[in-house]
Amino acid sequence: ILNVEQSPQSLHVQEGDSTNFTCSFPSSNFYALHWYRWETAKSPEALFVMTLNGDEKKKGRISATLNTKEGYSYLYIKGSQPEDSATYLCAVTHNFNKFYFGSGTKLNVKP
Amino acid sequence: DADVTQTPRNRITKTGKRIMLECSQTKGHDRMYWYRQDPGLGLRLIYYSFDVKDINKGEISDGYSVSRQAQAKFSLSLESAIPNQTALYFCATSEPDQPQHFGDGTRLSIL
């Protein structure tokens, strides 16, 4: 079992603020990391798939970085909007068979 | 129409009852997964299947069984439900090296 930790557990920001949160994982035998966005009453949706050390991915105002040597990934949201409110999940796999999920960071963006 | 459909969406039942949760997909993916989500915890893998003849246990398979009736269908059974199996259950599908696609979830309550 892979221990995947996300911090903080929850985050409250004002509209327009930029924010970031962390996913930590054991660096040995790393294969890939996924970020998912999970809105209340909906299903998780994939944001990024990251595999290489130093990877940076961007989709609109959301970006992510990956450090496989030290075992962490950061997710950044620039200029948060109320529609960014969701739980952000990361999942790590050793071999693309089993995914191990963190408990998520719940983001609330106040207008 | 949803690509990954779970039925039922909600279910309330009593301890000791047999429950079946069904998942069907139109994405043509070979890989299918069942997860449960509990408050404060990440998604935990119950079972997964890579094709019709392939069934694998995940982190928390005790008390559950699965059936992969066809490429498009993967059902999860609780033979004798107990209250600590009350949770939100997700089915997901994927292709190798690709992110997972989730159903809308089944909220199961066992009294």
PDB file of C-alpha atoms in Angstrom:
ATOM      1  CA  ILE A   1       0.000   0.000   0.000  1.00  0.00           C
ATOM      2  CA  LEU A   2       1.253   3.465  -0.941  1.00  0.00           C
ATOM      3  CA  ASN A   3       0.776   6.251   1.591  1.00  0.00           C
ATOM      4  CA  VAL A   4      -0.353   9.356  -0.316  1.00  0.00           C
ATOM      5  CA  GLU A   5      -0.834  12.480   1.771  1.00  0.00           C
ATOM      6  CA  GLN A   6      -2.448  15.748   0.778  1.00  0.00           C
ATOM      7  CA  SER A   7      -2.248  19.046   2.586  1.00  0.00           C
ATOM      8  CA  PRO A   8      -3.958  21.090   3.674  1.00  0.00           C
ATOM      9  CA  GLN A   9      -7.167  19.158   4.269  1.00  0.00           C
ATOM     10  CA  SER A  10      -9.228  22.256   3.503  1.00  0.00           C
ATOM     11  CA  LEU A  11      -8.610  25.758   2.313  1.00  0.00           C
ATOM     12  CA  HIS A  12     -10.748  28.897   2.238  1.00  0.00           C
ATOM     13  CA  VAL A  13      -9.664  31.724  -0.058  1.00  0.00           C
ATOM     14  CA  GLN A  14     -11.167  34.891  -1.482  1.00  0.00           C
ATOM     15  CA  GLU A  15     -12.007  35.259  -5.147  1.00  0.00           C
ATOM     16  CA  GLY A  16      -8.890  36.445  -6.967  1.00  0.00           C
ATOM     17  CA  ASP A  17      -6.417  34.889  -4.548  1.00  0.00           C
ATOM     18  CA  SER A  18      -3.858  32.453  -5.868  1.00  0.00           C
ATOM     19  CA  THR A  19      -3.401  29.246  -3.938  1.00  0.00           C
ATOM     20  CA  ASN A  20      -1.506  25.995  -3.930  1.00  0.00           C
ATOM     21  CA  PHE A  21      -1.607  22.639  -2.217  1.00  0.00           C
ATOM     22  CA  THR A  22       0.575  19.587  -1.906  1.00  0.00           C
ATOM     23  CA  CYS A  23       0.511  15.872  -2.616  1.00  0.00           C
ATOM     24  CA  SER A  24       3.287  13.808  -0.955  1.00  0.00           C
ATOM     25  CA  PHE A  25       4.136  10.201  -1.734  1.00  0.00           C
ATOM     26  CA  PRO A  26       6.965   7.665  -1.315  1.00  0.00           C
ATOM     27  CA  SER A  27       9.505   8.394  -4.044  1.00  0.00           C
ATOM     28  CA  SER A  28      10.674   4.797  -4.522  1.00  0.00           C
ATOM     29  CA  ASN A  29       9.191   2.877  -7.496  1.00  0.00           C
ATOM     30  CA  PHE A  30       7.156   5.891  -8.634  1.00  0.00           C
ATOM     31  CA  TYR A  31       5.387   5.469 -11.988  1.00  0.00           C
ATOM     32  CA  ALA A  32       2.738   8.190 -12.373  1.00  0.00           C
ATOM     33  CA  LEU A  33       0.670  10.773 -10.526  1.00  0.00           C
ATOM     34  CA  HIS A  34      -2.815  11.964 -11.380  1.00  0.00           C
ATOM     35  CA  TRP A  35      -4.639  15.076 -10.232  1.00  0.00           C
ATOM     36  CA  TYR A  36      -8.449  15.009 -10.189  1.00  0.00           C
ATOM     37  CA  ARG A  37     -11.027  17.695  -9.528  1.00  0.00           C
ATOM     38  CA  TRP A  38     -14.133  16.545  -7.657  1.00  0.00           C
ATOM     39  CA  GLU A  39     -17.129  18.850  -7.416  1.00  0.00           C
ATOM     40  CA  THR A  40     -19.866  18.136  -4.897  1.00  0.00           C
ATOM     41  CA  ALA A  41     -22.517  15.724  -6.217  1.00  0.00           C
ATOM     42  CA  LYS A  42     -20.433  14.960  -9.294  1.00  0.00           C
ATOM     43  CA  SER A  43     -17.750  12.418 -10.161  1.00  0.00           C
ATOM     44  CA  PRO A  44     -14.001  13.114 -10.052  1.00  0.00           C
ATOM     45  CA  GLU A  45     -12.597  14.430 -13.333  1.00  0.00           C
ATOM     46  CA  ALA A  46      -8.981  14.127 -14.422  1.00  0.00           C
ATOM     47  CA  LEU A  47      -6.883  17.299 -14.543  1.00  0.00           C
ATOM     48  CA  PHE A  48      -3.351  16.074 -15.164  1.00  0.00           C
ATOM     49  CA  VAL A  49      -1.292  12.923 -15.614  1.00  0.00           C
ATOM     50  CA  MET A  50       2.351  13.393 -14.664  1.00  0.00           C
ATOM     51  CA  THR A  51       5.151  10.892 -14.965  1.00  0.00           C
ATOM     52  CA  LEU A  52       8.554  12.582 -15.284  1.00  0.00           C
ATOM     53  CA  ASN A  53      10.577  14.348 -12.625  1.00  0.00           C
ATOM     54  CA  GLY A  54      10.321  18.076 -13.272  1.00  0.00           C
ATOM     55  CA  ASP A  55       7.071  17.730 -15.239  1.00  0.00           C
ATOM     56  CA  GLU A  56       4.965  20.867 -15.359  1.00  0.00           C
ATOM     57  CA  LYS A  57       1.415  20.805 -16.681  1.00  0.00           C
ATOM     58  CA  LYS A  58      -1.026  23.659 -17.205  1.00  0.00           C
ATOM     59  CA  LYS A  59      -4.729  23.933 -17.987  1.00  0.00           C
ATOM     60  CA  GLY A  60      -6.049  27.473 -17.933  1.00  0.00           C
ATOM     61  CA  ARG A  61      -5.430  28.957 -14.477  1.00  0.00           C
ATOM     62  CA  ILE A  62      -4.485  25.586 -12.962  1.00  0.00           C
ATOM     63  CA  SER A  63      -0.970  24.172 -13.122  1.00  0.00           C
ATOM     64  CA  ALA A  64       0.951  21.371 -11.452  1.00  0.00           C
ATOM     65  CA  THR A  65       4.567  20.412 -10.869  1.00  0.00           C
ATOM     66  CA  LEU A  66       6.143  17.081 -10.002  1.00  0.00           C
ATOM     67  CA  ASN A  67       9.264  16.165  -8.036  1.00  0.00           C
ATOM     68  CA  THR A  68       9.677  12.394  -8.063  1.00  0.00           C
ATOM     69  CA  LYS A  69      13.046  12.420  -6.281  1.00  0.00           C
ATOM     70  CA  GLU A  70      11.660  14.015  -3.140  1.00  0.00           C
ATOM     71  CA  GLY A  71       8.136  12.646  -3.569  1.00  0.00           C
ATOM     72  CA  TYR A  72       5.791  15.594  -3.969  1.00  0.00           C
ATOM     73  CA  SER A  73       3.586  17.433  -6.416  1.00  0.00           C
ATOM     74  CA  TYR A  74       2.129  20.935  -6.145  1.00  0.00           C
ATOM     75  CA  LEU A  75      -1.149  22.079  -7.653  1.00  0.00           C
ATOM     76  CA  TYR A  76      -1.466  25.836  -8.219  1.00  0.00           C
ATOM     77  CA  ILE A  77      -4.583  27.855  -8.958  1.00  0.00           C
ATOM     78  CA  LYS A  78      -3.998  31.412 -10.139  1.00  0.00           C
ATOM     79  CA  GLY A  79      -6.712  33.993  -9.448  1.00  0.00           C
ATOM     80  CA  SER A  80      -9.195  31.587  -7.823  1.00  0.00           C
ATOM     81  CA  GLN A  81     -12.829  31.827  -8.886  1.00  0.00           C
ATOM     82  CA  PRO A  82     -15.919  30.502  -7.062  1.00  0.00           C
ATOM     83  CA  GLU A  83     -16.271  27.816  -9.743  1.00  0.00           C
ATOM     84  CA  ASP A  84     -12.877  26.432  -8.661  1.00  0.00           C
ATOM     85  CA  SER A  85     -14.484  25.330  -5.387  1.00  0.00           C
ATOM     86  CA  ALA A  86     -14.085  21.566  -5.280  1.00  0.00           C
ATOM     87  CA  THR A  87     -12.057  18.801  -3.690  1.00  0.00           C
ATOM     88  CA  TYR A  88      -8.740  18.188  -5.443  1.00  0.00           C
ATOM     89  CA  LEU A  89      -7.520  14.589  -5.312  1.00  0.00           C
ATOM     90  CA  CYS A  90      -4.160  13.179  -6.199  1.00  0.00           C
ATOM     91  CA  ALA A  91      -3.516   9.516  -6.965  1.00  0.00           C
ATOM     92  CA  VAL A  92      -0.177   7.741  -7.326  1.00  0.00           C
ATOM     93  CA  THR A  93       0.651   4.443  -8.961  1.00  0.00           C
ATOM     94  CA  HIS A  94       3.753   2.267  -9.049  1.00  0.00           C
ATOM     95  CA  ASN A  95       2.831   0.385 -12.185  1.00  0.00           C
ATOM     96  CA  PHE A  96      -0.374   1.914 -13.575  1.00  0.00           C
ATOM     97  CA  ASN A  97      -2.362  -0.984 -12.188  1.00  0.00           C
ATOM     98  CA  LYS A  98      -3.381   0.135  -8.713  1.00  0.00           C
ATOM     99  CA  PHE A  99      -3.976   3.768  -7.883  1.00  0.00           C
ATOM    100  CA  TYR A 100      -3.586   5.043  -4.332  1.00  0.00           C
ATOM    101  CA  PHE A 101      -5.546   8.195  -3.573  1.00  0.00           C
ATOM    102  CA  GLY A 102      -4.892  10.903  -1.046  1.00  0.00           C
ATOM    103  CA  SER A 103      -7.789  12.165   1.073  1.00  0.00           C
ATOM    104  CA  GLY A 104      -8.016  15.366  -0.950  1.00  0.00           C
ATOM    105  CA  THR A 105      -7.834  19.113  -0.382  1.00  0.00           C
ATOM    106  CA  LYS A 106     -11.232  20.790  -0.182  1.00  0.00           C
ATOM    107  CA  LEU A 107     -11.066  24.283  -1.656  1.00  0.00           C
ATOM    108  CA  ASN A 108     -13.735  26.887  -0.991  1.00  0.00           C
ATOM    109  CA  VAL A 109     -13.486  30.149  -2.942  1.00  0.00           C
ATOM    110  CA  LYS A 110     -15.599  32.973  -1.523  1.00  0.00           C
ATOM    111  CA  PRO A 111     -16.971  35.620  -3.899  1.00  0.00           C
TER     112      PRO A 111
ATOM    113  CA  ASP B   1     -25.651   9.917 -21.663  1.00  0.00           C
ATOM    114  CA  ALA B   2     -22.968   9.192 -19.114  1.00  0.00           C
ATOM    115  CA  ASP B   3     -19.972   7.156 -20.262  1.00  0.00           C
ATOM    116  CA  VAL B   4     -19.831   5.304 -16.924  1.00  0.00           C
ATOM    117  CA  THR B   5     -23.217   4.544 -15.369  1.00  0.00           C
ATOM    118  CA  GLN B   6     -23.749   3.291 -11.860  1.00  0.00           C
ATOM    119  CA  THR B   7     -27.019   1.882 -10.522  1.00  0.00           C
ATOM    120  CA  PRO B   8     -28.574   2.459  -8.109  1.00  0.00           C
ATOM    121  CA  ARG B   9     -27.526   6.019  -7.221  1.00  0.00           C
ATOM    122  CA  ASN B  10     -28.761   5.656  -3.670  1.00  0.00           C
ATOM    123  CA  ARG B  11     -29.647   2.628  -1.581  1.00  0.00           C
ATOM    124  CA  ILE B  12     -30.706   2.139   2.002  1.00  0.00           C
ATOM    125  CA  THR B  13     -30.792  -1.413   3.285  1.00  0.00           C
ATOM    126  CA  LYS B  14     -30.556  -3.487   6.431  1.00  0.00           C
ATOM    127  CA  THR B  15     -27.717  -5.438   7.982  1.00  0.00           C
ATOM    128  CA  GLY B  16     -27.404  -8.942   6.557  1.00  0.00           C
ATOM    129  CA  LYS B  17     -28.989  -8.194   3.183  1.00  0.00           C
ATOM    130  CA  ARG B  18     -27.274  -9.027  -0.092  1.00  0.00           C
ATOM    131  CA  ILE B  19     -26.621  -5.959  -2.219  1.00  0.00           C
ATOM    132  CA  MET B  20     -25.448  -5.629  -5.799  1.00  0.00           C
ATOM    133  CA  LEU B  21     -24.125  -2.405  -7.275  1.00  0.00           C
ATOM    134  CA  GLU B  22     -23.871  -2.308 -11.035  1.00  0.00           C
ATOM    135  CA  CYS B  23     -21.555  -0.430 -13.355  1.00  0.00           C
ATOM    136  CA  SER B  24     -21.703  -0.208 -17.122  1.00  0.00           C
ATOM    137  CA  GLN B  25     -19.534   1.770 -19.518  1.00  0.00           C
ATOM    138  CA  THR B  26     -19.679   2.863 -23.137  1.00  0.00           C
ATOM    139  CA  LYS B  27     -16.056   3.966 -23.387  1.00  0.00           C
ATOM    140  CA  GLY B  28     -14.767   0.610 -24.606  1.00  0.00           C
ATOM    141  CA  HIS B  29     -12.129   0.481 -21.869  1.00  0.00           C
ATOM    142  CA  ASP B  30     -10.738  -2.855 -20.748  1.00  0.00           C
ATOM    143  CA  ARG B  31      -9.863  -1.729 -17.218  1.00  0.00           C
ATOM    144  CA  MET B  32     -12.572  -1.286 -14.593  1.00  0.00           C
ATOM    145  CA  TYR B  33     -12.326  -0.486 -10.878  1.00  0.00           C
ATOM    146  CA  TRP B  34     -14.500  -0.299  -7.769  1.00  0.00           C
ATOM    147  CA  TYR B  35     -13.631   2.179  -4.995  1.00  0.00           C
ATOM    148  CA  ARG B  36     -15.255   3.257  -1.768  1.00  0.00           C
ATOM    149  CA  GLN B  37     -14.971   6.711  -0.252  1.00  0.00           C
ATOM    150  CA  ASP B  38     -15.431   7.438   3.447  1.00  0.00           C
ATOM    151  CA  PRO B  39     -15.397  10.912   5.010  1.00  0.00           C
ATOM    152  CA  GLY B  40     -11.829  12.081   5.659  1.00  0.00           C
ATOM    153  CA  LEU B  41     -10.328   9.232   3.673  1.00  0.00           C
ATOM    154  CA  GLY B  42      -9.263   8.982   0.071  1.00  0.00           C
ATOM    155  CA  LEU B  43     -10.782   6.632  -2.463  1.00  0.00           C
ATOM    156  CA  ARG B  44      -9.814   3.079  -1.517  1.00  0.00           C
ATOM    157  CA  LEU B  45      -9.630   0.335  -4.119  1.00  0.00           C
ATOM    158  CA  ILE B  46     -11.892  -2.671  -3.541  1.00  0.00           C
ATOM    159  CA  TYR B  47     -11.426  -4.722  -6.732  1.00  0.00           C
ATOM    160  CA  TYR B  48     -10.207  -4.160 -10.254  1.00  0.00           C
ATOM    161  CA  SER B  49     -10.376  -6.019 -13.555  1.00  0.00           C
ATOM    162  CA  PHE B  50      -8.327  -5.691 -16.720  1.00  0.00           C
ATOM    163  CA  ASP B  51     -10.526  -7.878 -18.906  1.00  0.00           C
ATOM    164  CA  VAL B  52     -13.487 -10.224 -18.693  1.00  0.00           C
ATOM    165  CA  LYS B  53     -11.439 -13.109 -17.253  1.00  0.00           C
ATOM    166  CA  ASP B  54      -9.340 -10.999 -14.920  1.00  0.00           C
ATOM    167  CA  ILE B  55     -10.304 -10.146 -11.315  1.00  0.00           C
ATOM    168  CA  ASN B  56      -7.887  -8.661  -8.764  1.00  0.00           C
ATOM    169  CA  LYS B  57      -8.260  -7.715  -5.127  1.00  0.00           C
ATOM    170  CA  GLY B  58      -7.573  -4.185  -4.037  1.00  0.00           C
ATOM    171  CA  GLU B  59      -6.763  -2.751  -0.600  1.00  0.00           C
ATOM    172  CA  ILE B  60     -10.090  -3.576   1.047  1.00  0.00           C
ATOM    173  CA  SER B  61     -11.716  -6.556  -0.676  1.00  0.00           C
ATOM    174  CA  ASP B  62     -12.919  -8.388   2.458  1.00  0.00           C
ATOM    175  CA  GLY B  63     -16.710  -8.560   2.543  1.00  0.00           C
ATOM    176  CA  TYR B  64     -17.042  -7.792  -1.178  1.00  0.00           C
ATOM    177  CA  SER B  65     -17.101  -9.786  -4.405  1.00  0.00           C
ATOM    178  CA  VAL B  66     -17.212  -8.727  -8.048  1.00  0.00           C
ATOM    179  CA  SER B  67     -18.265 -10.076 -11.404  1.00  0.00           C
ATOM    180  CA  ARG B  68     -17.055  -8.920 -14.806  1.00  0.00           C
ATOM    181  CA  GLN B  69     -19.914 -10.114 -16.980  1.00  0.00           C
ATOM    182  CA  ALA B  70     -18.694  -8.420 -20.140  1.00  0.00           C
ATOM    183  CA  GLN B  71     -16.172  -5.799 -21.135  1.00  0.00           C
ATOM    184  CA  ALA B  72     -18.781  -3.123 -20.464  1.00  0.00           C
ATOM    185  CA  LYS B  73     -20.138  -4.415 -17.129  1.00  0.00           C
ATOM    186  CA  PHE B  74     -18.544  -4.780 -13.699  1.00  0.00           C
ATOM    187  CA  SER B  75     -20.752  -5.426 -10.669  1.00  0.00           C
ATOM    188  CA  LEU B  76     -19.905  -5.257  -6.978  1.00  0.00           C
ATOM    189  CA  SER B  77     -21.694  -7.433  -4.413  1.00  0.00           C
ATOM    190  CA  LEU B  78     -21.949  -7.259  -0.656  1.00  0.00           C
ATOM    191  CA  GLU B  79     -23.003 -10.793   0.312  1.00  0.00           C
ATOM    192  CA  SER B  80     -24.128  -9.863   3.820  1.00  0.00           C
ATOM    193  CA  ALA B  81     -24.068  -6.120   4.328  1.00  0.00           C
ATOM    194  CA  ILE B  82     -22.817  -4.634   7.610  1.00  0.00           C
ATOM    195  CA  PRO B  83     -23.095  -1.022   8.846  1.00  0.00           C
ATOM    196  CA  ASN B  84     -19.386  -0.221   8.369  1.00  0.00           C
ATOM    197  CA  GLN B  85     -19.871  -0.773   4.642  1.00  0.00           C
ATOM    198  CA  THR B  86     -21.934   2.412   4.580  1.00  0.00           C
ATOM    199  CA  ALA B  87     -20.039   4.617   2.128  1.00  0.00           C
ATOM    200  CA  LEU B  88     -20.003   6.281  -1.271  1.00  0.00           C
ATOM    201  CA  TYR B  89     -19.003   3.759  -3.953  1.00  0.00           C
ATOM    202  CA  PHE B  90     -17.437   4.678  -7.272  1.00  0.00           C
ATOM    203  CA  CYS B  91     -16.866   2.661 -10.412  1.00  0.00           C
ATOM    204  CA  ALA B  92     -14.130   3.801 -12.792  1.00  0.00           C
ATOM    205  CA  THR B  93     -12.679   2.770 -16.132  1.00  0.00           C
ATOM    206  CA  SER B  94      -9.408   3.497 -17.882  1.00  0.00           C
ATOM    207  CA  GLU B  95      -7.041   2.621 -20.659  1.00  0.00           C
ATOM    208  CA  PRO B  96      -3.422   1.733 -19.815  1.00  0.00           C
ATOM    209  CA  ASP B  97      -1.356   4.808 -18.920  1.00  0.00           C
ATOM    210  CA  GLN B  98      -4.472   7.022 -19.010  1.00  0.00           C
ATOM    211  CA  PRO B  99      -6.485   8.710 -16.221  1.00  0.00           C
ATOM    212  CA  GLN B 100      -9.575   7.087 -14.815  1.00  0.00           C
ATOM    213  CA  HIS B 101     -13.150   7.969 -15.759  1.00  0.00           C
ATOM    214  CA  PHE B 102     -15.584   7.773 -12.879  1.00  0.00           C
ATOM    215  CA  GLY B 103     -19.287   7.106 -12.588  1.00  0.00           C
ATOM    216  CA  ASP B 104     -21.494   9.397 -10.511  1.00  0.00           C
ATOM    217  CA  GLY B 105     -21.273   7.175  -7.457  1.00  0.00           C
ATOM    218  CA  THR B 106     -23.664   5.063  -5.400  1.00  0.00           C
ATOM    219  CA  ARG B 107     -24.478   6.235  -1.891  1.00  0.00           C
ATOM    220  CA  LEU B 108     -25.079   3.121   0.210  1.00  0.00           C
ATOM    221  CA  SER B 109     -26.455   3.200   3.741  1.00  0.00           C
ATOM    222  CA  ILE B 110     -26.686   0.036   5.822  1.00  0.00           C
ATOM    223  CA  LEU B 111     -28.822   0.231   8.920  1.00  0.00           C
TER     224      LEU B 111
END
